[in-house]
Short mmCIF file of C-alpha atoms and ligand atoms in Angstrom, two decimals:
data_model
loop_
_atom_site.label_atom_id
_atom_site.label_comp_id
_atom_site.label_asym_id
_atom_site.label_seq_id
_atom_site.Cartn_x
_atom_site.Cartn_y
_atom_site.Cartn_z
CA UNK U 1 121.82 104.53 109.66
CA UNK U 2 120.07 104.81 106.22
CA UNK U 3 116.66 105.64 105.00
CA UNK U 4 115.00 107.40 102.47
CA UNK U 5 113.54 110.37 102.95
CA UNK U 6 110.41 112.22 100.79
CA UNK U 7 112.49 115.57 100.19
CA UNK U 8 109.49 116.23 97.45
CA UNK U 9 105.99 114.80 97.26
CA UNK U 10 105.40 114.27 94.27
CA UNK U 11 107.16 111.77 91.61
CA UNK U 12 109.29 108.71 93.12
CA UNK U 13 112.68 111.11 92.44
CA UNK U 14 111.55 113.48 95.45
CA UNK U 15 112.94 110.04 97.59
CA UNK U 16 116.73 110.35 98.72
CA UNK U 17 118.70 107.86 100.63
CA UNK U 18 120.07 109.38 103.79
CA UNK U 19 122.10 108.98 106.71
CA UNK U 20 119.81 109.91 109.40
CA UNK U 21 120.14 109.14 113.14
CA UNK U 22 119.49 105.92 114.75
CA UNK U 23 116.27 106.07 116.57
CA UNK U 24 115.74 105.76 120.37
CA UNK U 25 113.21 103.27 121.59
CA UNK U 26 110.69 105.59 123.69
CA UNK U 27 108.95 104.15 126.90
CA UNK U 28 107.49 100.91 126.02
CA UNK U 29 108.53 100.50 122.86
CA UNK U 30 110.90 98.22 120.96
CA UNK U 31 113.96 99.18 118.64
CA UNK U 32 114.30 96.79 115.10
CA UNK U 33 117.02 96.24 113.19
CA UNK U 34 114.66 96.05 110.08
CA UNK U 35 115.21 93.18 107.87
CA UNK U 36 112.12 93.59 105.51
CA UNK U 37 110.00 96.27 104.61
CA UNK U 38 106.48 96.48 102.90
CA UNK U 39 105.93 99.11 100.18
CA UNK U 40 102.24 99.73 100.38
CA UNK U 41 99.68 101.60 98.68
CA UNK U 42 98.61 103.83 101.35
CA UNK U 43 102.96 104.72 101.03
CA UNK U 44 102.25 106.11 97.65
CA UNK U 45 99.54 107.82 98.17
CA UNK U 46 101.66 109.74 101.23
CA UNK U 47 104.64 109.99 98.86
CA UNK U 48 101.98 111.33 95.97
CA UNK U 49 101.14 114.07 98.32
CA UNK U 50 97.52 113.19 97.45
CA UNK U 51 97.23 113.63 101.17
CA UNK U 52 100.06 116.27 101.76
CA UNK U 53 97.50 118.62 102.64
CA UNK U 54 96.90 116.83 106.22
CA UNK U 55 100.53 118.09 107.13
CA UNK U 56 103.26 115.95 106.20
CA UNK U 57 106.54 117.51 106.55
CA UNK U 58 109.80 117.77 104.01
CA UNK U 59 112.03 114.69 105.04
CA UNK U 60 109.43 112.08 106.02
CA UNK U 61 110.90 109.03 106.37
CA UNK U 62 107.80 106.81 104.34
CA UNK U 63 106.98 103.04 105.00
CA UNK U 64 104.71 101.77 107.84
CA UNK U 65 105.32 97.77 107.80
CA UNK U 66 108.75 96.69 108.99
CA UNK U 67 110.07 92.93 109.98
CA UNK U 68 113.47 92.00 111.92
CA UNK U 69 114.87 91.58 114.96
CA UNK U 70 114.55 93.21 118.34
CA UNK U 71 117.82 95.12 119.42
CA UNK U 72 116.67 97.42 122.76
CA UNK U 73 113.75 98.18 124.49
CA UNK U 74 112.43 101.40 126.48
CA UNK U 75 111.43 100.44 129.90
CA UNK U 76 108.89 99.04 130.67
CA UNK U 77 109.16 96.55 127.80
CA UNK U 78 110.32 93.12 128.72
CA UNK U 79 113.53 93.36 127.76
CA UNK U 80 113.32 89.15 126.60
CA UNK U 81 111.97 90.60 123.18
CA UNK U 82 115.73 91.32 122.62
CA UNK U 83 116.69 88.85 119.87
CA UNK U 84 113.21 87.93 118.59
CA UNK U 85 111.97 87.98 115.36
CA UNK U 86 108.86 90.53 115.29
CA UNK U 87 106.34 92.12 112.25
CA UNK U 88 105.76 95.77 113.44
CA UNK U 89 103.64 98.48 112.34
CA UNK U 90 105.35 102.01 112.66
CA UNK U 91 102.92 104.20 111.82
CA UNK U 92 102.77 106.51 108.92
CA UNK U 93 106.03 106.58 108.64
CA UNK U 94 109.63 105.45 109.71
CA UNK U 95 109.67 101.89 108.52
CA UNK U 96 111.85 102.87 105.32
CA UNK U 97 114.95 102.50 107.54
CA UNK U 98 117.49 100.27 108.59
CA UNK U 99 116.51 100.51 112.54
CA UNK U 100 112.78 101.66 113.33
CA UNK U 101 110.78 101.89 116.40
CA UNK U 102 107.21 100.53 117.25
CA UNK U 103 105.03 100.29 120.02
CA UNK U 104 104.17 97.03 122.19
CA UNK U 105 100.44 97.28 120.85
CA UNK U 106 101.85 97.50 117.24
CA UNK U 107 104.09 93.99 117.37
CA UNK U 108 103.43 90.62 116.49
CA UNK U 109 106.25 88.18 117.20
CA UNK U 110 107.42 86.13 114.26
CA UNK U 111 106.12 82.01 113.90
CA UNK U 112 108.64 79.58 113.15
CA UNK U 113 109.47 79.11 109.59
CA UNK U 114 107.84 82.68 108.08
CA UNK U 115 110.53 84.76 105.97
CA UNK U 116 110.54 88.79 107.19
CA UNK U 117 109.72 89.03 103.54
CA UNK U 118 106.34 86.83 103.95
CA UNK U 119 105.60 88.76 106.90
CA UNK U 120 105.18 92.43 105.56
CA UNK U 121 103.62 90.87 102.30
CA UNK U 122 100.29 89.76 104.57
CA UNK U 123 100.61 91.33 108.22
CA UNK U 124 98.71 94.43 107.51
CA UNK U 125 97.13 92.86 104.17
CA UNK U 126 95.65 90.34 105.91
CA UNK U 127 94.04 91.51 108.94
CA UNK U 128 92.00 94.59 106.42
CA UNK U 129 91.56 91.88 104.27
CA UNK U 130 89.80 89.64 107.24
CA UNK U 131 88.09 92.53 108.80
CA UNK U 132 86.83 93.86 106.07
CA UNK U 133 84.77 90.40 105.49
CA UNK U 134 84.00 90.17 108.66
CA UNK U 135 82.20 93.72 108.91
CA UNK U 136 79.83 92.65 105.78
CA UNK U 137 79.18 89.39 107.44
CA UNK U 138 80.75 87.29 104.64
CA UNK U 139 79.34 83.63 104.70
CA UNK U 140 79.92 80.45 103.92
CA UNK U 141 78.11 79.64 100.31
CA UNK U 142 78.30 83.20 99.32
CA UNK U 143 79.18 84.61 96.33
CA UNK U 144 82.10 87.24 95.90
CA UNK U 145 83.39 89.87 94.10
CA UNK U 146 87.28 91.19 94.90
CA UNK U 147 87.12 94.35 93.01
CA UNK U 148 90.97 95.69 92.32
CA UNK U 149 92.29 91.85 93.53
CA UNK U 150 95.92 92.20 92.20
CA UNK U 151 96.97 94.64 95.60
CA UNK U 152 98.06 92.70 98.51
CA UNK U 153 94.52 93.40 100.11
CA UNK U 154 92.68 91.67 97.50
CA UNK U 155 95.13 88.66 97.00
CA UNK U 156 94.46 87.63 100.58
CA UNK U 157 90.41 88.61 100.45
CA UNK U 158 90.53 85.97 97.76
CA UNK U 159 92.56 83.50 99.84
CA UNK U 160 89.76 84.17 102.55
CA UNK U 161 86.94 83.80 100.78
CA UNK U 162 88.07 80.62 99.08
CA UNK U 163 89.18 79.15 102.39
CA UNK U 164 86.24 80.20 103.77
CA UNK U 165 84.09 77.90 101.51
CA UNK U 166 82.69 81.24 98.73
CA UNK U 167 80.12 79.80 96.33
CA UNK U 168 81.92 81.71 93.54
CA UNK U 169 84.72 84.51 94.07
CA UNK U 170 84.91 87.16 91.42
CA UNK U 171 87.65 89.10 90.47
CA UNK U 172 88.27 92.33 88.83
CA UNK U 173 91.81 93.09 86.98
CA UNK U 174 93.20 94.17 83.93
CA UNK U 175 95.02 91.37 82.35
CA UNK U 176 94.30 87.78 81.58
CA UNK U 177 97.67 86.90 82.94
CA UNK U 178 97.03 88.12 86.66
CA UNK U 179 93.48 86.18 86.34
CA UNK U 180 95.28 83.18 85.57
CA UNK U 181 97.78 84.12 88.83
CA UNK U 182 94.23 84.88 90.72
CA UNK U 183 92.68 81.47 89.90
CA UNK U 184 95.45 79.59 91.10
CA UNK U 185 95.06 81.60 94.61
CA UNK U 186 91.08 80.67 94.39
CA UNK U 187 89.37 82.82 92.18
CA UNK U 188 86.39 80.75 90.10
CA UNK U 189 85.51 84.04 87.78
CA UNK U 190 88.21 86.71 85.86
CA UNK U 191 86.70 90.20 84.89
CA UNK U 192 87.91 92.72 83.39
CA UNK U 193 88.37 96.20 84.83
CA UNK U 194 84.98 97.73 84.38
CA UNK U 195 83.33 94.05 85.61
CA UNK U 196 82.74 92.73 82.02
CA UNK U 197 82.85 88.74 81.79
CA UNK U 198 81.53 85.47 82.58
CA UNK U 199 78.59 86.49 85.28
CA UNK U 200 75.40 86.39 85.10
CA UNK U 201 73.96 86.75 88.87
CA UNK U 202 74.22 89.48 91.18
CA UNK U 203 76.88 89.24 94.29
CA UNK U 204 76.06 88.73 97.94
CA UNK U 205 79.25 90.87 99.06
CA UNK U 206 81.37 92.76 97.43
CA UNK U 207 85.21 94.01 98.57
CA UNK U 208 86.54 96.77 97.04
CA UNK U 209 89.78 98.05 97.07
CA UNK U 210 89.02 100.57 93.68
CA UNK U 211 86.18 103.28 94.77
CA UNK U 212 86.38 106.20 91.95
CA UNK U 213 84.08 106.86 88.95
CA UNK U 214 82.37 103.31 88.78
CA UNK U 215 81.92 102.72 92.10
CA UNK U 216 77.84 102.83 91.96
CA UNK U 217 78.13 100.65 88.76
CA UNK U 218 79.54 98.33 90.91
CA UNK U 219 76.69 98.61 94.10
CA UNK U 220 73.89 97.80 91.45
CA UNK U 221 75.69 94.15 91.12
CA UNK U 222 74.74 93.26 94.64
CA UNK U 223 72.67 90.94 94.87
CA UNK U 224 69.56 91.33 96.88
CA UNK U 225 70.22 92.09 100.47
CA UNK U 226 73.97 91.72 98.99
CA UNK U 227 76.76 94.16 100.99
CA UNK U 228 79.60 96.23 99.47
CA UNK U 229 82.58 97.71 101.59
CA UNK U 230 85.44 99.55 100.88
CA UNK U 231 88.75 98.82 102.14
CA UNK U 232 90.97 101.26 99.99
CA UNK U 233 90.51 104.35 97.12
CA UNK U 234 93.16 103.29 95.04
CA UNK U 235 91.03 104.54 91.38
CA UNK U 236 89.88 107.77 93.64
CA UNK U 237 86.79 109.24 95.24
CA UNK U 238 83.56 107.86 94.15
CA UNK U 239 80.95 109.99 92.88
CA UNK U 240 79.86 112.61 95.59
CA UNK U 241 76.13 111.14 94.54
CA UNK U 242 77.19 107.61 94.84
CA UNK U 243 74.31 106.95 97.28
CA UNK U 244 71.86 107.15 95.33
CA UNK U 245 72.86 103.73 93.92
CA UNK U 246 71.75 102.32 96.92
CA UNK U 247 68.65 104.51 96.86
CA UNK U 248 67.42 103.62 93.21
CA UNK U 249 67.47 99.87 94.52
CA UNK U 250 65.67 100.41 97.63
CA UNK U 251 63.65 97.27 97.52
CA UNK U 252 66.37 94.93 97.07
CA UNK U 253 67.79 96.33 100.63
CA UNK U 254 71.33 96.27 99.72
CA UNK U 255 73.96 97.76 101.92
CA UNK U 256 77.23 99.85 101.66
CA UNK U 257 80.36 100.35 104.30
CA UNK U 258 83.25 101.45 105.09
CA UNK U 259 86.06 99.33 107.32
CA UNK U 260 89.37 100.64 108.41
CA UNK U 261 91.97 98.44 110.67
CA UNK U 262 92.29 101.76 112.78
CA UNK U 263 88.42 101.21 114.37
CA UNK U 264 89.86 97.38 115.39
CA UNK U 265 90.42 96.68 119.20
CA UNK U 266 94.16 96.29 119.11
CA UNK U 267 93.62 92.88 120.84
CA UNK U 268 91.68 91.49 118.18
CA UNK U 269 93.78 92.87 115.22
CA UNK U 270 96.91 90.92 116.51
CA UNK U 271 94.56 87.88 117.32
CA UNK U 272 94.11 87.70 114.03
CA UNK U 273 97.56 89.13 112.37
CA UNK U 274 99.28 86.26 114.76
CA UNK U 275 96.89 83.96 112.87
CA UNK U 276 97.64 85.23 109.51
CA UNK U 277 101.07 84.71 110.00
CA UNK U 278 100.89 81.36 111.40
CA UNK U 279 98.53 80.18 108.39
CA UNK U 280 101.39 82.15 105.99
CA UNK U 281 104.48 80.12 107.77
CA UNK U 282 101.94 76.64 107.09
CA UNK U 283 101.19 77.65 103.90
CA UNK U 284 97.52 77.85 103.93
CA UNK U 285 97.78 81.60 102.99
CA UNK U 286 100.11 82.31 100.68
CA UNK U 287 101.98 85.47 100.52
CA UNK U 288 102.43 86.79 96.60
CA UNK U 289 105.84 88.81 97.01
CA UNK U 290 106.58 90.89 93.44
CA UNK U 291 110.04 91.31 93.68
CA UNK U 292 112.76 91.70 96.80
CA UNK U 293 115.00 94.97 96.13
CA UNK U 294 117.29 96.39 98.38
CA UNK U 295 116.46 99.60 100.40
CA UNK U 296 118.53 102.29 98.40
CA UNK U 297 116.05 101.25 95.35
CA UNK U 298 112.81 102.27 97.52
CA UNK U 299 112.23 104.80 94.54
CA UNK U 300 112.08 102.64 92.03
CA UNK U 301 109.71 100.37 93.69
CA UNK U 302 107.12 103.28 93.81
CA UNK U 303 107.90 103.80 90.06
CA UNK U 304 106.85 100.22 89.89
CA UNK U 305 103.90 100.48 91.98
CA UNK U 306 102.82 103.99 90.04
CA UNK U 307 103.10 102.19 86.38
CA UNK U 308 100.80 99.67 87.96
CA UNK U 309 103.68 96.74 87.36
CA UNK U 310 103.15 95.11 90.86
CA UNK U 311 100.71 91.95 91.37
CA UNK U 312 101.01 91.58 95.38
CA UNK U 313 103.56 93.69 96.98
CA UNK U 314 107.43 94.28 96.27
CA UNK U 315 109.35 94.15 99.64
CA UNK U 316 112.63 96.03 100.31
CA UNK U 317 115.72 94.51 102.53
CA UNK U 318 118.05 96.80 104.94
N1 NAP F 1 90.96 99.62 105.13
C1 NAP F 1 92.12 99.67 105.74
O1 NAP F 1 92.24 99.54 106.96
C2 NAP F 1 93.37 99.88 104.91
C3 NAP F 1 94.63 99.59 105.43
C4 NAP F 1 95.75 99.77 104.62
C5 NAP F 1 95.60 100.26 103.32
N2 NAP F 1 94.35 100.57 102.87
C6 NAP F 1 94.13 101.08 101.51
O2 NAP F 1 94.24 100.01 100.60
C7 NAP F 1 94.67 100.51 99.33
C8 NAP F 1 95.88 99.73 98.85
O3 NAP F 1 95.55 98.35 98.79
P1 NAP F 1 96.41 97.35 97.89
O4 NAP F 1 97.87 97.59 98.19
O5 NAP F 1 95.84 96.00 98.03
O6 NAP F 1 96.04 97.90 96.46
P2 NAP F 1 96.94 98.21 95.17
O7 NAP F 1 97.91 97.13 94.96
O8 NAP F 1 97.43 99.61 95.24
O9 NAP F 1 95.79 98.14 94.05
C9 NAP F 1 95.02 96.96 93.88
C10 NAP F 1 94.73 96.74 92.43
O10 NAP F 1 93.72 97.62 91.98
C11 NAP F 1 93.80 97.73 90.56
N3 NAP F 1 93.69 99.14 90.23
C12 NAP F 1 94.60 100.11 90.46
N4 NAP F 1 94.15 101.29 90.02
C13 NAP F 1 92.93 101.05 89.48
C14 NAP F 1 91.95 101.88 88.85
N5 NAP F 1 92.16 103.18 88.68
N6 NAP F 1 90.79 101.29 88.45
C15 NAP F 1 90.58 99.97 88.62
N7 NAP F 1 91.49 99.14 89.19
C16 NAP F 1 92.63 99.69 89.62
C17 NAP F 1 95.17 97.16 90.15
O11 NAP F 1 94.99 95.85 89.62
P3 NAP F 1 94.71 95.56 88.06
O12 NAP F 1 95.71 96.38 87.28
O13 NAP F 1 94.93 94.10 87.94
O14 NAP F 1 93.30 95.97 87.82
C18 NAP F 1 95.89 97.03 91.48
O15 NAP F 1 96.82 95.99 91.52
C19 NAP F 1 94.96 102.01 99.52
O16 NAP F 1 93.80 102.75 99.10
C20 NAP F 1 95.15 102.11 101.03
O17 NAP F 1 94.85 103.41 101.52
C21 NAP F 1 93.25 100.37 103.63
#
């Protein structure tokens, strides 16, 4: 089968399409002819080697989000997912292929009427996105800021918070044409990068999806008793001191976390994925695709994602 391989972390060129062998379903788990994939952020920050240090080897196979169909099973899997139309979550790797394997826990069959395409665009995307609010106790009649709102994490946060009946929902990002793009999703306010614009109170919670340098800048815009987590690095580490943010503004008891979809119960993270999906294949969420490109371009799309050309998330097809 093909796939593309990391030969080098590094630049997007260290990626080479291969012929590599088919994969065999393991004990209960299920074998997908892919049909879509989702290039994410956390896949460039493997392919980077940012992370290379935990131990990736030469010849990963990237890509973590795969849709298609169900070919084989490894016993004890019910062997009626054969034919069905599934999202799947591979891990940290092996979903740049054209047949990839994924546990029972890590599957979501398909709703009627949602694209492959649609479903890697919001299955993992939406679920962090819902979590994350979830773990600052967003509320009705709250006001929001989506720091770094163009990813595929913030574009649903948005979507969330709008549908979830936000006073006012922020956003930060660095052209006026992806604010317009964010309004029409639900956003009420367009700032710039560094949080410059139209808005003049503090925020009751804040999602970010940035971290780095400006990160405490970005705590002392709470509001009081307002909460900030993070749900992705994607501008860096903050500030080893960042802390002290919260510290300096003691009295206004403001809060700071941390949420990752790995601490969910499995149970409740498809709950809600199955939802997501269903509300994408209605059309009450909306799933912001980039651009479609066939598998044998996977490089380019990370030169895409690395020049910071994507709004939402560019899907490949096997
Ligand atoms: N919490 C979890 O469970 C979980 C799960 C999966 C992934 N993640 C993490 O989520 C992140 C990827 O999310 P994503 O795909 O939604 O994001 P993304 O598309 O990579 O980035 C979101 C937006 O942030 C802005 N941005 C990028 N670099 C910036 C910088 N240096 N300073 C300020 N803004 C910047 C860009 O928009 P503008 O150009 O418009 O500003 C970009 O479109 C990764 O860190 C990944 O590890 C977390």
């Amino acid at each position: 089968m093909k796939a593309i391989s990391i030969q080098t972390y590094g630049d997007p060129s260290g990626m080479q399409v291969i012929e590599a062998p088919e994969p065999e379903p393991g004990p209960g788990q299920l074998l997908i002819a892919t049909e879509a994939i989702g290039v994410g952020g956390v896949d460039a920050v493997i392919r980077r080697g940012t992370i290379g240090s935990i131990g990736f080897p030469a010849g990963l196979v990237p890509g973590s989000e795969v849709a298609g169909k169900v070919i084989a099973v490894g016993d004890p899997a019910d062997a009626a997912w054969i034919g069905r139309g599934v999202w799947a979550f591979t891990g940290l790797g092996g979903g740049y292929a054209e047949r990839a394997v994924a546990g029972l826990d890590d599957v979501t069959a398909l709703p009627d009427g949602l694209s492959p395409v649609d479903a890697v665009t919001i299955g993992s995307s939406g679920p962090v996105a819902h979590f994350g609010l979830a773990h600052v106790h967003f509320t009705r009649g709250e006001s929001v800021l989506v720091r770094g709102a163009a990813g595929s994490i913030g574009i649903m946060a948005v979507q969330m918070t709008a549908l979830g009946g936000a006073r006012e929902i922020a956003v930060t990002t660095s052209s006026p044409e992806r604010g317009k793009l964010l309004r029409e999703l639900g956003a009420t306010v367009v700032l710039d990068r560094a949080g410059q614009g139209d808005v003049t109170s503090g925020f009751d919670v804040i999602v970010d999806i940035v971290g780095g340098a400006d990160l405490p800048v970005f705590l002392e815009r709470l509001a009081d008793n307002g909460r900030m987590v993070s749900l992705g690095v994607v501008g860096g580490y903050p500030p080893a001191d960042f802390g002290s943010a919260l510290l300096r503004s003691f009295r206004r008891s403001l809060s700071y976390a941390t949420m990752s979809l790995d601490t969910v119960p499995v149970v409740e993270r498809n709950r809600v994925r199955a939802r997501n999906l269903a509300s994408a294949a209605t059309g009450e969420l909306r799933a912001v695709v980039h651009d479609v490109l066939p598998l044998d371009e996977a490089a380019d799309a990370h030169h895409r994602m690395d020049a910071g050309e994507v709004f939402g998330r560019i899907v490949l097809t096997a």
